[in-house]
Short mmCIF file of C-alpha atoms in Angstrom, two decimals:
data_model
loop_
_atom_site.label_atom_id
_atom_site.label_comp_id
_atom_site.label_asym_id
_atom_site.label_seq_id
_atom_site.Cartn_x
_atom_site.Cartn_y
_atom_site.Cartn_z
CA UNK A 1 84.07 147.26 62.13
CA UNK A 2 84.01 144.17 64.26
CA UNK A 3 81.27 144.07 66.85
CA UNK A 4 82.62 144.84 70.29
CA UNK A 5 82.27 141.92 72.73
CA UNK A 6 79.66 142.56 75.33
CA UNK A 7 80.90 142.39 78.90
CA UNK A 8 79.16 142.60 82.22
CA UNK A 9 79.90 145.62 84.34
CA UNK A 10 81.50 144.75 87.67
CA UNK A 11 79.17 145.55 90.56
CA UNK A 12 78.12 144.09 93.88
CA UNK A 13 75.39 142.14 92.12
CA UNK A 14 77.56 140.79 89.28
CA UNK A 15 81.05 140.50 90.83
CA UNK A 16 81.33 136.69 90.92
CA UNK A 17 79.73 136.30 87.50
CA UNK A 18 82.13 138.83 85.94
CA UNK A 19 85.08 136.90 87.35
CA UNK A 20 83.76 133.48 86.31
CA UNK A 21 82.87 134.36 82.72
CA UNK A 22 86.52 135.16 81.94
CA UNK A 23 87.26 131.42 82.07
CA UNK A 24 84.78 130.69 79.30
CA UNK A 25 87.21 131.18 76.39
CA UNK A 26 90.35 129.32 77.47
CA UNK A 27 89.37 127.47 80.63
CA UNK A 28 89.25 123.67 80.40
CA UNK A 29 88.70 120.89 82.88
CA UNK A 30 87.74 121.17 86.53
CA UNK A 31 90.31 123.77 87.60
CA UNK A 32 88.47 126.83 86.19
CA UNK A 33 85.21 125.65 87.78
CA UNK A 34 86.92 125.04 91.12
CA UNK A 35 88.52 128.49 91.10
CA UNK A 36 85.28 130.16 90.03
CA UNK A 37 83.30 128.36 92.74
CA UNK A 38 85.86 129.32 95.42
CA UNK A 39 85.81 132.96 94.33
CA UNK A 40 82.00 132.96 94.26
CA UNK A 41 81.94 131.77 97.88
CA UNK A 42 84.47 134.46 98.86
CA UNK A 43 82.38 137.15 97.19
CA UNK A 44 79.25 135.82 98.91
CA UNK A 45 80.99 136.04 102.30
CA UNK A 46 82.08 139.61 101.60
CA UNK A 47 78.55 140.56 100.64
CA UNK A 48 77.13 138.88 103.72
CA UNK A 49 79.52 140.34 106.32
CA UNK A 50 80.42 143.57 104.47
CA UNK A 51 83.90 144.00 105.97
CA UNK A 52 85.50 147.41 106.07
CA UNK A 53 88.70 147.98 104.09
CA UNK A 54 90.65 147.76 107.34
CA UNK A 55 89.02 144.43 108.24
CA UNK A 56 89.78 143.02 104.79
CA UNK A 57 93.40 144.13 105.08
CA UNK A 58 93.53 142.13 108.34
CA UNK A 59 92.38 139.05 106.43
CA UNK A 60 95.15 139.58 103.87
CA UNK A 61 97.66 140.15 106.68
CA UNK A 62 96.57 136.88 108.32
CA UNK A 63 97.07 134.89 105.10
CA UNK A 64 100.44 136.56 104.60
CA UNK A 65 101.49 135.68 108.13
CA UNK A 66 100.47 132.04 107.56
CA UNK A 67 102.86 131.94 104.61
CA UNK A 68 105.68 133.53 106.58
CA UNK A 69 105.18 131.02 109.42
CA UNK A 70 105.72 128.06 107.06
CA UNK A 71 109.17 126.56 106.55
CA UNK A 72 110.86 123.17 106.21
CA UNK A 73 110.08 122.30 109.84
CA UNK A 74 106.63 123.85 110.18
CA UNK A 75 103.79 123.94 107.66
CA UNK A 76 101.24 126.50 108.85
CA UNK A 77 99.11 126.12 105.70
CA UNK A 78 98.75 122.39 106.42
CA UNK A 79 97.75 123.27 109.98
CA UNK A 80 95.09 125.68 108.70
CA UNK A 81 93.71 123.07 106.31
CA UNK A 82 93.68 120.49 109.10
CA UNK A 83 91.97 122.68 111.70
CA UNK A 84 89.11 123.77 109.46
CA UNK A 85 88.37 120.16 108.54
CA UNK A 86 89.36 120.61 104.88
CA UNK A 87 92.13 117.99 105.05
CA UNK A 88 89.83 115.48 106.74
CA UNK A 89 87.09 116.05 104.16
CA UNK A 90 89.45 115.61 101.19
CA UNK A 91 90.78 112.41 102.80
CA UNK A 92 87.25 111.11 103.43
CA UNK A 93 86.21 111.69 99.81
CA UNK A 94 89.33 110.12 98.32
CA UNK A 95 89.90 107.07 100.51
CA UNK A 96 86.59 105.24 100.83
CA UNK A 97 87.24 101.61 101.67
CA UNK A 98 85.33 98.45 102.61
CA UNK A 99 84.08 98.51 106.18
CA UNK A 100 86.61 95.89 107.33
CA UNK A 101 89.57 97.91 106.07
CA UNK A 102 91.51 100.41 108.17
CA UNK A 103 90.28 103.93 107.42
CA UNK A 104 92.57 106.79 106.49
CA UNK A 105 92.96 109.96 108.51
CA UNK A 106 95.02 113.02 107.73
CA UNK A 107 98.80 112.92 108.04
CA UNK A 108 99.08 116.07 110.15
CA UNK A 109 101.71 118.83 110.12
CA UNK A 110 104.51 116.97 111.97
CA UNK A 111 105.19 114.16 109.50
CA UNK A 112 108.73 113.78 108.15
CA UNK A 113 109.58 111.69 105.10
CA UNK A 114 113.02 110.70 106.40
CA UNK A 115 112.18 108.48 109.37
CA UNK A 116 115.16 106.16 109.96
CA UNK A 117 114.70 102.44 109.32
CA UNK A 118 114.92 100.36 112.47
CA UNK A 119 114.95 96.64 113.20
CA UNK A 120 111.84 95.02 114.64
CA UNK A 121 112.02 95.15 118.42
CA UNK A 122 114.02 98.39 118.48
CA UNK A 123 113.04 101.47 120.44
CA UNK A 124 112.07 104.72 118.74
CA UNK A 125 112.45 106.60 122.04
CA UNK A 126 115.98 107.98 121.79
CA UNK A 127 115.91 109.82 125.11
CA UNK A 128 113.96 107.20 127.10
CA UNK A 129 111.77 109.84 128.76
CA UNK A 130 108.26 108.65 129.60
CA UNK A 131 106.28 105.56 130.53
CA UNK A 132 107.53 102.61 128.43
CA UNK A 133 105.22 101.36 125.70
CA UNK A 134 105.34 98.13 123.68
CA UNK A 135 103.62 98.33 120.29
CA UNK A 136 102.75 95.15 118.39
CA UNK A 137 101.52 95.55 114.81
CA UNK A 138 100.04 93.08 112.33
CA UNK A 139 99.42 94.08 108.72
CA UNK A 140 96.99 91.93 106.75
CA UNK A 141 94.67 91.95 103.75
CA UNK A 142 90.88 91.75 103.74
CA UNK A 143 91.07 87.94 103.89
CA UNK A 144 93.19 88.05 107.04
CA UNK A 145 96.36 86.95 105.24
CA UNK A 146 99.63 88.56 106.39
CA UNK A 147 101.32 91.15 104.17
CA UNK A 148 105.05 90.47 104.14
CA UNK A 149 107.57 93.30 103.79
CA UNK A 150 105.11 96.13 104.32
CA UNK A 151 106.65 99.42 105.40
CA UNK A 152 105.33 100.62 108.74
CA UNK A 153 106.26 104.25 109.36
CA UNK A 154 105.36 105.63 112.77
CA UNK A 155 105.77 108.92 114.64
CA UNK A 156 104.27 110.43 117.77
CA UNK A 157 104.43 113.14 120.40
CA UNK A 158 106.44 112.58 123.56
CA UNK A 159 105.18 112.29 127.13
CA UNK A 160 104.77 116.07 127.30
CA UNK A 161 102.82 116.31 124.05
CA UNK A 162 105.57 117.63 121.76
CA UNK A 163 106.89 116.23 118.48
CA UNK A 164 110.60 116.12 117.85
CA UNK A 165 110.45 118.73 115.09
CA UNK A 166 108.67 121.10 117.48
CA UNK A 167 111.63 120.91 119.88
CA UNK A 168 114.75 120.52 117.74
CA UNK A 169 116.93 121.83 120.59
CA UNK A 170 115.34 119.65 123.30
CA UNK A 171 114.74 116.29 121.63
CA UNK A 172 117.19 114.10 119.68
CA UNK A 173 116.91 114.15 115.90
CA UNK A 174 114.24 111.64 114.76
CA UNK A 175 113.11 110.97 118.32
CA UNK A 176 109.91 108.88 118.39
CA UNK A 177 110.06 108.16 114.66
CA UNK A 178 110.85 104.98 112.82
CA UNK A 179 110.36 102.84 109.73
CA UNK A 180 109.91 99.09 110.17
CA UNK A 181 109.21 96.21 107.76
CA UNK A 182 106.80 93.39 108.51
CA UNK A 183 108.09 89.82 108.81
CA UNK A 184 106.76 86.63 107.22
CA UNK A 185 103.74 86.78 109.55
CA UNK A 186 103.02 90.41 108.68
CA UNK A 187 104.18 91.51 112.11
CA UNK A 188 106.34 94.27 113.59
CA UNK A 189 107.06 95.06 117.20
CA UNK A 190 108.79 98.11 118.61
CA UNK A 191 109.27 99.95 121.87
CA UNK A 192 108.37 103.55 122.58
CA UNK A 193 106.87 105.67 125.36
CA UNK A 194 103.27 106.59 126.04
CA UNK A 195 102.33 109.69 124.04
CA UNK A 196 100.46 112.54 125.64
CA UNK A 197 97.54 114.45 124.24
CA UNK A 198 98.47 117.97 123.26
CA UNK A 199 97.26 121.35 122.24
CA UNK A 200 97.47 122.25 118.58
CA UNK A 201 100.21 124.89 118.16
CA UNK A 202 98.76 128.28 119.10
CA UNK A 203 101.96 130.27 118.74
CA UNK A 204 101.31 130.90 115.04
CA UNK A 205 98.67 132.89 113.18
CA UNK A 206 96.26 129.95 112.71
CA UNK A 207 96.25 128.90 116.36
CA UNK A 208 95.98 132.48 117.61
CA UNK A 209 93.00 133.23 115.37
CA UNK A 210 91.02 130.10 116.27
CA UNK A 211 91.90 130.35 119.94
CA UNK A 212 90.62 133.93 120.01
CA UNK A 213 87.40 132.69 118.39
CA UNK A 214 86.93 130.09 121.15
CA UNK A 215 87.67 127.04 118.99
CA UNK A 216 88.97 123.93 120.90
CA UNK A 217 92.59 123.27 119.97
CA UNK A 218 93.11 119.92 121.67
CA UNK A 219 94.20 116.55 120.31
CA UNK A 220 93.83 113.24 122.16
CA UNK A 221 96.91 111.04 122.67
CA UNK A 222 97.71 109.13 119.49
CA UNK A 223 100.21 107.22 117.41
CA UNK A 224 100.62 108.07 113.72
CA UNK A 225 101.16 105.47 111.01
CA UNK A 226 101.80 105.33 107.29
CA UNK A 227 101.74 101.76 105.96
CA UNK A 228 102.82 100.93 102.41
CA UNK A 229 102.94 97.65 100.53
CA UNK A 230 103.28 96.79 96.84
CA UNK A 231 99.86 96.24 95.29
CA UNK A 232 97.92 97.80 98.16
CA UNK A 233 96.47 101.22 98.92
CA UNK A 234 98.65 103.14 101.36
CA UNK A 235 97.19 103.56 104.82
CA UNK A 236 97.72 106.91 106.55
CA UNK A 237 96.07 106.84 109.95
CA UNK A 238 96.15 107.37 113.72
CA UNK A 239 95.58 105.11 116.69
CA UNK A 240 94.01 106.83 119.70
CA UNK A 241 94.22 106.03 123.40
CA UNK A 242 90.78 104.92 124.58
CA UNK A 243 91.37 106.46 128.02
CA UNK A 244 91.93 109.98 126.70
CA UNK A 245 89.12 112.32 127.77
CA UNK A 246 89.53 114.53 124.69
CA UNK A 247 88.50 111.89 122.12
CA UNK A 248 85.27 113.75 121.41
CA UNK A 249 86.87 117.05 120.50
CA UNK A 250 89.83 116.15 118.29
CA UNK A 251 90.78 119.39 116.57
CA UNK A 252 91.79 117.52 113.40
CA UNK A 253 88.63 115.39 113.12
CA UNK A 254 90.58 112.12 112.96
CA UNK A 255 88.91 109.96 115.64
CA UNK A 256 86.98 106.93 114.37
CA UNK A 257 85.67 104.14 116.62
CA UNK A 258 87.80 101.56 114.81
CA UNK A 259 90.95 103.63 115.47
CA UNK A 260 90.52 103.75 119.26
CA UNK A 261 92.64 101.17 121.11
CA UNK A 262 93.16 100.10 124.70
CA UNK A 263 96.68 100.58 126.03
CA UNK A 264 96.95 97.79 128.60
CA UNK A 265 99.17 97.93 131.72
CA UNK A 266 102.16 95.55 131.75
CA UNK A 267 105.65 95.45 133.23
CA UNK A 268 108.86 95.88 131.27
CA UNK A 269 112.10 95.25 133.19
CA UNK A 270 110.09 95.38 136.43
CA UNK A 271 108.83 98.85 135.55
CA UNK A 272 105.25 99.97 134.97
CA UNK A 273 104.54 100.09 131.26
CA UNK A 274 101.79 99.83 128.67
CA UNK A 275 101.22 97.60 125.64
CA UNK A 276 98.96 97.93 122.61
CA UNK A 277 98.19 95.38 119.90
CA UNK A 278 97.18 96.79 116.52
CA UNK A 279 95.92 95.24 113.30
CA UNK A 280 95.93 97.19 110.05
CA UNK A 281 93.85 95.86 107.16
CA UNK A 282 94.95 96.90 103.67
CA UNK A 283 92.95 96.99 100.43
CA UNK A 284 94.42 95.95 97.10
CA UNK A 285 94.84 98.74 94.58
CA UNK A 286 92.47 98.82 91.66
CA UNK A 287 93.93 98.44 88.16
CA UNK A 288 95.33 101.76 86.98
CA UNK A 289 95.27 103.31 90.47
CA UNK A 290 98.49 104.07 92.33
CA UNK A 291 98.86 102.91 95.94
#
């Protein structure tokens, strides 16, 4: 008779080990180790806080509600990842660049991949509500040479702190979104309105939970950018308004000193306006690495 395989008995002391050892036969690569480590941390938390069955069911209900709150317009799981700093940490680990290059930040939950292409000089403000803003962008490499034909995708909140896909019935489709291409000098210019800082959505399960726990859910005023060019690493980043008093408590951990810019007062058509000049520095992709 074949010898019966010895197995650990599941108990409070051995729970994580019992789970992890089941990967030993067929598990390959990093995925089994990642899952086992995550489960070990979960078991450690349960042992530390010793939740009741009712409390654990509330945890399950919360995770279920996060899933139900996610759809094609709203990604509550992305919001959860962003607010606990997980997205920022993954970005930090995977996008280390030379000091002179523009750093990455997280993309955030309000990105859309269908921003309409617009001509340089056009306005992305389709309703014209807010203080006018002129944005001038230069895209260059580490040597200061212009990058021609780079895609510059931008999106932002409006003057009241809301993104277009938060207010589909109040804002025009693709309001404050656009895709531009740099000219022979690596430049793009477009018109917009000054964005406002805003509270992270607290009408869903993630916002409600963190708000109840006393966590700050505020973001400083910012412009979002994704910049792509053949042969270069894609930049995904923010630019923050230096005058915003919430810079030190960004709920998504995106503020870096090199991403803070001064929005200077100007006049456009005899009206009070602002202007900001931005330079994005791209890094060439390494052989075998996608941009």
